[in-house]
Amino acid sequence: MEIRFWVVVPAAGSARRMGAAVPKQYLSLAGRTVIEWSLAPFLAHARTAGIVVALSPGDQHWAQTTLAGDAKVATTIGGTERMDSVLAGLRALQDRAAPDDWVLVHDAARPCLSATDLDRLLNELQDDAVGGLLAAPVVDTLKRADEDGRVSQTVARDKLWRALTPQMFRHVVLQRALESAQTNGVAVTDEAQAVEALGLQPKLVAGDADNIKITLPEDLPRAERILRSRSAS
């Protein structure tokens, strides 16, 4: 049986840190909304079987996007935390995805994923026993602060990576990992952390550091520069 690739996008978050009037995934960016850019590489990829976007209850912005009319994209209601929304997306795929199908979880506010990085992730992990994630090696010097905001330690950056998305795991493995974290009250910040808690070791796949997440106001013009530079080249 052919293994398929599905995409789950948690998009139930707010714009607290952005200080914007709308959730950050709906902010305007180079002629589209952020989330339209975020989903574009998957919609353009021939191996994408389908996409589920987990929205907040009462979302009034989704219907205004071009994504709302795309037959490849379905929606479901997400939850308070990221893992609740990802679980909602996995459950929405329950009747469509086989247990061993791959699921790629991608941030709704990460609009600069390149087609090259997506291909690399799929090709390197499609036969992997565990799955993994795009990540970028840490290149800056890291400092640990004390309670007074002074340097208490310089942290060695050797073998440290910055986690990106997509993160790619088998449907059955990811659902088990997130349900376990939810049951045990463990707050996980990404899917790989939940899978690690099962005793598994996700593979790190080198990705472009330009695959940024829109978190602060200054991230928006940076993302626009990245996207316009790619378009120009």
PDB file of C-alpha atoms in Angstrom:
ATOM      1  CA  MET A   1       0.000   0.000   0.000  1.00  0.00           C
ATOM      2  CA  GLU A   2       1.279   3.450  -0.922  1.00  0.00           C
ATOM      3  CA  ILE A   3       2.294   5.633   2.032  1.00  0.00           C
ATOM      4  CA  ARG A   4       0.719   9.071   1.788  1.00  0.00           C
ATOM      5  CA  PHE A   5       1.732  12.468   3.143  1.00  0.00           C
ATOM      6  CA  TRP A   6      -0.782  14.600   5.044  1.00  0.00           C
ATOM      7  CA  VAL A   7      -0.383  18.047   6.563  1.00  0.00           C
ATOM      8  CA  VAL A   8      -1.781  19.388   9.848  1.00  0.00           C
ATOM      9  CA  VAL A   9      -1.580  23.115  10.558  1.00  0.00           C
ATOM     10  CA  PRO A  10      -2.435  24.376  14.070  1.00  0.00           C
ATOM     11  CA  ALA A  11      -3.943  27.832  13.511  1.00  0.00           C
ATOM     12  CA  ALA A  12      -5.983  28.496  16.639  1.00  0.00           C
ATOM     13  CA  GLY A  13      -3.489  30.891  18.212  1.00  0.00           C
ATOM     14  CA  SER A  14      -3.888  34.590  18.950  1.00  0.00           C
ATOM     15  CA  ALA A  15      -1.739  37.633  18.223  1.00  0.00           C
ATOM     16  CA  ARG A  16      -0.720  38.452  21.788  1.00  0.00           C
ATOM     17  CA  ARG A  17       2.986  39.014  21.155  1.00  0.00           C
ATOM     18  CA  MET A  18       2.386  40.691  17.807  1.00  0.00           C
ATOM     19  CA  GLY A  19       0.024  43.251  19.312  1.00  0.00           C
ATOM     20  CA  ALA A  20      -2.032  43.020  16.104  1.00  0.00           C
ATOM     21  CA  ALA A  21      -5.773  43.395  15.627  1.00  0.00           C
ATOM     22  CA  VAL A  22      -5.982  39.984  13.935  1.00  0.00           C
ATOM     23  CA  PRO A  23      -4.209  36.671  14.611  1.00  0.00           C
ATOM     24  CA  LYS A  24      -0.732  36.732  13.089  1.00  0.00           C
ATOM     25  CA  GLN A  25      -1.544  34.036  10.531  1.00  0.00           C
ATOM     26  CA  TYR A  26      -3.991  36.451   8.889  1.00  0.00           C
ATOM     27  CA  LEU A  27      -1.672  39.440   8.683  1.00  0.00           C
ATOM     28  CA  SER A  28      -0.945  40.753   5.199  1.00  0.00           C
ATOM     29  CA  LEU A  29       2.413  39.701   3.771  1.00  0.00           C
ATOM     30  CA  ALA A  30       3.623  40.443   0.237  1.00  0.00           C
ATOM     31  CA  GLY A  31       0.154  40.371  -1.269  1.00  0.00           C
ATOM     32  CA  ARG A  32      -1.208  37.367   0.639  1.00  0.00           C
ATOM     33  CA  THR A  33      -2.006  36.468   4.211  1.00  0.00           C
ATOM     34  CA  VAL A  34       0.729  34.770   6.229  1.00  0.00           C
ATOM     35  CA  ILE A  35      -1.170  31.474   6.324  1.00  0.00           C
ATOM     36  CA  GLU A  36      -1.630  31.463   2.547  1.00  0.00           C
ATOM     37  CA  TRP A  37       2.136  31.649   2.182  1.00  0.00           C
ATOM     38  CA  SER A  38       2.574  28.943   4.847  1.00  0.00           C
ATOM     39  CA  LEU A  39       0.341  26.454   3.033  1.00  0.00           C
ATOM     40  CA  ALA A  40       1.513  27.285  -0.500  1.00  0.00           C
ATOM     41  CA  PRO A  41       4.442  24.800  -0.649  1.00  0.00           C
ATOM     42  CA  PHE A  42       2.169  21.922   0.380  1.00  0.00           C
ATOM     43  CA  LEU A  43      -0.594  22.844  -2.052  1.00  0.00           C
ATOM     44  CA  ALA A  44       1.970  22.989  -4.842  1.00  0.00           C
ATOM     45  CA  HIS A  45       3.523  19.621  -3.944  1.00  0.00           C
ATOM     46  CA  ALA A  46       2.272  16.584  -5.844  1.00  0.00           C
ATOM     47  CA  ARG A  47       2.775  14.254  -2.865  1.00  0.00           C
ATOM     48  CA  THR A  48       0.423  16.116  -0.503  1.00  0.00           C
ATOM     49  CA  ALA A  49      -2.676  13.969   0.019  1.00  0.00           C
ATOM     50  CA  GLY A  50      -4.581  16.598   1.996  1.00  0.00           C
ATOM     51  CA  ILE A  51      -4.324  19.366   4.564  1.00  0.00           C
ATOM     52  CA  VAL A  52      -6.226  19.946   7.813  1.00  0.00           C
ATOM     53  CA  VAL A  53      -6.138  23.372   9.442  1.00  0.00           C
ATOM     54  CA  ALA A  54      -7.195  23.587  13.099  1.00  0.00           C
ATOM     55  CA  LEU A  55      -8.976  26.913  13.667  1.00  0.00           C
ATOM     56  CA  SER A  56     -10.083  28.691  16.798  1.00  0.00           C
ATOM     57  CA  PRO A  57     -13.809  28.602  17.587  1.00  0.00           C
ATOM     58  CA  GLY A  58     -15.509  31.585  15.997  1.00  0.00           C
ATOM     59  CA  ASP A  59     -12.662  32.280  13.553  1.00  0.00           C
ATOM     60  CA  GLN A  60     -13.948  35.057  11.295  1.00  0.00           C
ATOM     61  CA  HIS A  61     -10.923  35.414   9.029  1.00  0.00           C
ATOM     62  CA  TRP A  62     -10.452  31.991   7.435  1.00  0.00           C
ATOM     63  CA  ALA A  63     -13.436  32.382   5.100  1.00  0.00           C
ATOM     64  CA  GLN A  64     -11.829  35.483   3.572  1.00  0.00           C
ATOM     65  CA  THR A  65      -8.721  33.585   2.405  1.00  0.00           C
ATOM     66  CA  THR A  66      -8.256  31.792  -0.893  1.00  0.00           C
ATOM     67  CA  LEU A  67      -7.660  28.618   1.115  1.00  0.00           C
ATOM     68  CA  ALA A  68     -11.296  28.386   2.202  1.00  0.00           C
ATOM     69  CA  GLY A  69     -12.362  27.264  -1.259  1.00  0.00           C
ATOM     70  CA  ASP A  70      -9.532  24.811  -1.902  1.00  0.00           C
ATOM     71  CA  ALA A  71     -10.730  21.209  -2.168  1.00  0.00           C
ATOM     72  CA  LYS A  72      -7.438  19.943  -0.772  1.00  0.00           C
ATOM     73  CA  VAL A  73      -7.866  21.857   2.503  1.00  0.00           C
ATOM     74  CA  ALA A  74     -10.231  20.883   5.328  1.00  0.00           C
ATOM     75  CA  THR A  75     -10.715  22.554   8.691  1.00  0.00           C
ATOM     76  CA  THR A  76     -11.474  21.471  12.225  1.00  0.00           C
ATOM     77  CA  ILE A  77     -11.769  23.238  15.575  1.00  0.00           C
ATOM     78  CA  GLY A  78      -8.503  23.459  17.486  1.00  0.00           C
ATOM     79  CA  GLY A  79      -7.809  23.813  21.191  1.00  0.00           C
ATOM     80  CA  THR A  80      -6.200  26.090  23.729  1.00  0.00           C
ATOM     81  CA  GLU A  81      -2.696  24.644  23.373  1.00  0.00           C
ATOM     82  CA  ARG A  82      -0.729  23.754  20.255  1.00  0.00           C
ATOM     83  CA  MET A  83      -0.840  20.019  20.976  1.00  0.00           C
ATOM     84  CA  ASP A  84      -4.642  20.187  21.382  1.00  0.00           C
ATOM     85  CA  SER A  85      -4.945  21.677  17.901  1.00  0.00           C
ATOM     86  CA  VAL A  86      -2.557  19.143  16.361  1.00  0.00           C
ATOM     87  CA  LEU A  87      -4.496  16.317  18.005  1.00  0.00           C
ATOM     88  CA  ALA A  88      -7.724  17.757  16.606  1.00  0.00           C
ATOM     89  CA  GLY A  89      -6.143  17.717  13.150  1.00  0.00           C
ATOM     90  CA  LEU A  90      -4.968  14.120  13.553  1.00  0.00           C
ATOM     91  CA  ARG A  91      -8.428  13.026  14.671  1.00  0.00           C
ATOM     92  CA  ALA A  92      -9.972  14.803  11.683  1.00  0.00           C
ATOM     93  CA  LEU A  93      -7.742  12.611   9.490  1.00  0.00           C
ATOM     94  CA  GLN A  94      -8.679   9.407  11.341  1.00  0.00           C
ATOM     95  CA  ASP A  95     -10.986   8.105   8.591  1.00  0.00           C
ATOM     96  CA  ARG A  96      -8.738   9.214   5.733  1.00  0.00           C
ATOM     97  CA  ALA A  97      -5.169   8.495   6.807  1.00  0.00           C
ATOM     98  CA  ALA A  98      -3.722   5.041   7.424  1.00  0.00           C
ATOM     99  CA  PRO A  99      -1.808   4.536  10.704  1.00  0.00           C
ATOM    100  CA  ASP A 100       1.528   4.434   8.846  1.00  0.00           C
ATOM    101  CA  ASP A 101       0.843   7.468   6.664  1.00  0.00           C
ATOM    102  CA  TRP A 102       3.127  10.414   7.283  1.00  0.00           C
ATOM    103  CA  VAL A 103       1.804  13.607   8.859  1.00  0.00           C
ATOM    104  CA  LEU A 104       3.717  16.867   8.505  1.00  0.00           C
ATOM    105  CA  VAL A 105       2.882  19.467  11.155  1.00  0.00           C
ATOM    106  CA  HIS A 106       3.634  23.021  10.050  1.00  0.00           C
ATOM    107  CA  ASP A 107       3.222  26.344  11.820  1.00  0.00           C
ATOM    108  CA  ALA A 108       0.502  28.570  10.388  1.00  0.00           C
ATOM    109  CA  ALA A 109       2.794  31.576  10.908  1.00  0.00           C
ATOM    110  CA  ARG A 110       5.869  30.116   9.197  1.00  0.00           C
ATOM    111  CA  PRO A 111       5.529  31.501   5.650  1.00  0.00           C
ATOM    112  CA  CYS A 112       9.056  31.072   4.282  1.00  0.00           C
ATOM    113  CA  LEU A 113       9.317  27.282   3.878  1.00  0.00           C
ATOM    114  CA  SER A 114      11.070  26.592   0.589  1.00  0.00           C
ATOM    115  CA  ALA A 115      10.156  23.837  -1.846  1.00  0.00           C
ATOM    116  CA  THR A 116      13.758  22.627  -1.611  1.00  0.00           C
ATOM    117  CA  ASP A 117      13.536  22.135   2.155  1.00  0.00           C
ATOM    118  CA  LEU A 118      10.174  20.377   1.862  1.00  0.00           C
ATOM    119  CA  ASP A 119      11.579  17.968  -0.724  1.00  0.00           C
ATOM    120  CA  ARG A 120      14.648  17.311   1.431  1.00  0.00           C
ATOM    121  CA  LEU A 121      12.479  16.494   4.453  1.00  0.00           C
ATOM    122  CA  LEU A 122      10.246  14.103   2.502  1.00  0.00           C
ATOM    123  CA  ASN A 123      13.152  12.365   0.785  1.00  0.00           C
ATOM    124  CA  GLU A 124      15.296  11.929   3.914  1.00  0.00           C
ATOM    125  CA  LEU A 125      12.487  10.704   6.166  1.00  0.00           C
ATOM    126  CA  GLN A 126      10.162   8.724   3.913  1.00  0.00           C
ATOM    127  CA  ASP A 127      11.837   5.432   4.882  1.00  0.00           C
ATOM    128  CA  ASP A 128      12.908   6.447   8.387  1.00  0.00           C
ATOM    129  CA  ALA A 129      11.806   4.309  11.322  1.00  0.00           C
ATOM    130  CA  VAL A 130      10.966   7.310  13.539  1.00  0.00           C
ATOM    131  CA  GLY A 131      10.522  10.502  11.527  1.00  0.00           C
ATOM    132  CA  GLY A 132      11.991  13.880  12.284  1.00  0.00           C
ATOM    133  CA  LEU A 133      11.994  17.589  11.655  1.00  0.00           C
ATOM    134  CA  LEU A 134      13.594  20.426   9.790  1.00  0.00           C
ATOM    135  CA  ALA A 135      16.135  22.197  11.992  1.00  0.00           C
ATOM    136  CA  ALA A 136      18.916  24.746  11.687  1.00  0.00           C
ATOM    137  CA  PRO A 137      22.273  24.486  13.492  1.00  0.00           C
ATOM    138  CA  VAL A 138      22.746  27.148  16.169  1.00  0.00           C
ATOM    139  CA  VAL A 139      25.401  29.605  14.979  1.00  0.00           C
ATOM    140  CA  ASP A 140      25.221  32.323  17.650  1.00  0.00           C
ATOM    141  CA  THR A 141      27.070  32.242  20.952  1.00  0.00           C
ATOM    142  CA  LEU A 142      24.582  31.287  23.688  1.00  0.00           C
ATOM    143  CA  LYS A 143      24.460  32.812  27.162  1.00  0.00           C
ATOM    144  CA  ARG A 144      22.541  31.614  30.209  1.00  0.00           C
ATOM    145  CA  ALA A 145      21.277  34.465  32.421  1.00  0.00           C
ATOM    146  CA  ASP A 146      20.907  34.615  36.192  1.00  0.00           C
ATOM    147  CA  GLU A 147      17.993  36.173  38.100  1.00  0.00           C
ATOM    148  CA  ASP A 148      19.516  39.658  37.684  1.00  0.00           C
ATOM    149  CA  GLY A 149      19.847  39.387  33.922  1.00  0.00           C
ATOM    150  CA  ARG A 150      23.604  38.902  34.026  1.00  0.00           C
ATOM    151  CA  VAL A 151      25.555  36.180  32.283  1.00  0.00           C
ATOM    152  CA  SER A 152      25.937  33.120  34.467  1.00  0.00           C
ATOM    153  CA  GLN A 153      27.317  30.801  31.805  1.00  0.00           C
ATOM    154  CA  THR A 154      28.312  30.609  28.155  1.00  0.00           C
ATOM    155  CA  VAL A 155      26.649  27.547  26.700  1.00  0.00           C
ATOM    156  CA  ALA A 156      28.508  25.410  24.175  1.00  0.00           C
ATOM    157  CA  ARG A 157      26.613  25.492  20.882  1.00  0.00           C
ATOM    158  CA  ASP A 158      28.159  22.282  19.522  1.00  0.00           C
ATOM    159  CA  LYS A 159      25.430  19.889  18.369  1.00  0.00           C
ATOM    160  CA  LEU A 160      22.662  22.384  19.219  1.00  0.00           C
ATOM    161  CA  TRP A 161      19.909  22.858  16.638  1.00  0.00           C
ATOM    162  CA  ARG A 162      16.979  25.248  16.350  1.00  0.00           C
ATOM    163  CA  ALA A 163      13.760  23.337  15.718  1.00  0.00           C
ATOM    164  CA  LEU A 164      11.759  24.400  12.650  1.00  0.00           C
ATOM    165  CA  THR A 165       8.695  22.996  10.936  1.00  0.00           C
ATOM    166  CA  PRO A 166       7.429  20.899   9.251  1.00  0.00           C
ATOM    167  CA  GLN A 167       7.907  18.072  11.718  1.00  0.00           C
ATOM    168  CA  MET A 168       7.098  14.701  10.182  1.00  0.00           C
ATOM    169  CA  PHE A 169       5.921  11.542  11.948  1.00  0.00           C
ATOM    170  CA  ARG A 170       3.675   8.547  11.313  1.00  0.00           C
ATOM    171  CA  HIS A 171       0.033   9.288  12.121  1.00  0.00           C
ATOM    172  CA  VAL A 172      -0.221   6.532  14.721  1.00  0.00           C
ATOM    173  CA  VAL A 173       3.052   7.489  16.441  1.00  0.00           C
ATOM    174  CA  LEU A 174       2.295  11.190  16.614  1.00  0.00           C
ATOM    175  CA  GLN A 175      -1.232  10.674  17.910  1.00  0.00           C
ATOM    176  CA  ARG A 176       0.007   8.288  20.600  1.00  0.00           C
ATOM    177  CA  ALA A 177       2.761  10.704  21.617  1.00  0.00           C
ATOM    178  CA  LEU A 178       0.470  13.726  21.903  1.00  0.00           C
ATOM    179  CA  GLU A 179      -2.302  11.825  23.685  1.00  0.00           C
ATOM    180  CA  SER A 180       0.273  10.575  26.194  1.00  0.00           C
ATOM    181  CA  ALA A 181       1.533  14.115  26.808  1.00  0.00           C
ATOM    182  CA  GLN A 182      -2.013  15.392  27.192  1.00  0.00           C
ATOM    183  CA  THR A 183      -2.991  12.608  29.615  1.00  0.00           C
ATOM    184  CA  ASN A 184       0.130  13.149  31.726  1.00  0.00           C
ATOM    185  CA  GLY A 185      -0.193  16.914  31.776  1.00  0.00           C
ATOM    186  CA  VAL A 186       3.150  17.407  30.017  1.00  0.00           C
ATOM    187  CA  ALA A 187       3.453  20.732  28.197  1.00  0.00           C
ATOM    188  CA  VAL A 188       5.290  20.109  24.918  1.00  0.00           C
ATOM    189  CA  THR A 189       6.388  22.951  22.692  1.00  0.00           C
ATOM    190  CA  ASP A 190       6.676  20.889  19.525  1.00  0.00           C
ATOM    191  CA  GLU A 191       5.731  17.471  18.180  1.00  0.00           C
ATOM    192  CA  ALA A 192       9.278  16.124  18.338  1.00  0.00           C
ATOM    193  CA  GLN A 193       9.345  16.657  22.105  1.00  0.00           C
ATOM    194  CA  ALA A 194       6.237  14.504  22.498  1.00  0.00           C
ATOM    195  CA  VAL A 195       7.752  11.770  20.329  1.00  0.00           C
ATOM    196  CA  GLU A 196      11.002  11.952  22.311  1.00  0.00           C
ATOM    197  CA  ALA A 197       8.981  11.254  25.473  1.00  0.00           C
ATOM    198  CA  LEU A 198       8.088   7.858  23.956  1.00  0.00           C
ATOM    199  CA  GLY A 199      11.800   6.990  23.996  1.00  0.00           C
ATOM    200  CA  LEU A 200      12.280   7.638  20.271  1.00  0.00           C
ATOM    201  CA  GLN A 201      14.920   9.809  18.606  1.00  0.00           C
ATOM    202  CA  PRO A 202      13.625  12.004  15.758  1.00  0.00           C
ATOM    203  CA  LYS A 203      16.073  12.752  12.957  1.00  0.00           C
ATOM    204  CA  LEU A 204      17.293  16.303  12.396  1.00  0.00           C
ATOM    205  CA  VAL A 205      17.110  17.353   8.743  1.00  0.00           C
ATOM    206  CA  ALA A 206      19.094  20.484   7.909  1.00  0.00           C
ATOM    207  CA  GLY A 207      16.805  23.312   6.873  1.00  0.00           C
ATOM    208  CA  ASP A 208      17.216  26.937   5.806  1.00  0.00           C
ATOM    209  CA  ALA A 209      17.412  29.402   8.711  1.00  0.00           C
ATOM    210  CA  ASP A 210      15.190  31.722   6.616  1.00  0.00           C
ATOM    211  CA  ASN A 211      12.265  29.428   7.459  1.00  0.00           C
ATOM    212  CA  ILE A 212      11.256  31.884  10.188  1.00  0.00           C
ATOM    213  CA  LYS A 213       8.153  32.016  12.351  1.00  0.00           C
ATOM    214  CA  ILE A 214       6.214  35.262  12.605  1.00  0.00           C
ATOM    215  CA  THR A 215       6.263  35.990  16.332  1.00  0.00           C
ATOM    216  CA  LEU A 216       7.219  39.660  16.805  1.00  0.00           C
ATOM    217  CA  PRO A 217       6.348  42.723  14.683  1.00  0.00           C
ATOM    218  CA  GLU A 218       9.848  42.911  13.206  1.00  0.00           C
ATOM    219  CA  ASP A 219       9.490  39.378  11.803  1.00  0.00           C
ATOM    220  CA  LEU A 220       6.937  40.533   9.213  1.00  0.00           C
ATOM    221  CA  PRO A 221       9.221  42.826   7.172  1.00  0.00           C
ATOM    222  CA  ARG A 222      11.991  40.244   7.426  1.00  0.00           C
ATOM    223  CA  ALA A 223       9.694  37.581   5.976  1.00  0.00           C
ATOM    224  CA  GLU A 224       8.682  39.941   3.190  1.00  0.00           C
ATOM    225  CA  ARG A 225      12.328  40.525   2.286  1.00  0.00           C
ATOM    226  CA  ILE A 226      12.926  36.763   2.165  1.00  0.00           C
ATOM    227  CA  LEU A 227       9.896  36.105  -0.036  1.00  0.00           C
ATOM    228  CA  ARG A 228      10.610  38.993  -2.416  1.00  0.00           C
ATOM    229  CA  SER A 229      14.247  37.927  -2.713  1.00  0.00           C
ATOM    230  CA  ARG A 230      13.196  34.408  -3.726  1.00  0.00           C
ATOM    231  CA  SER A 231      10.710  35.785  -6.230  1.00  0.00           C
ATOM    232  CA  ALA A 232      13.364  38.028  -7.767  1.00  0.00           C
ATOM    233  CA  SER A 233      15.838  35.170  -8.109  1.00  0.00           C
TER     234      SER A 233
END
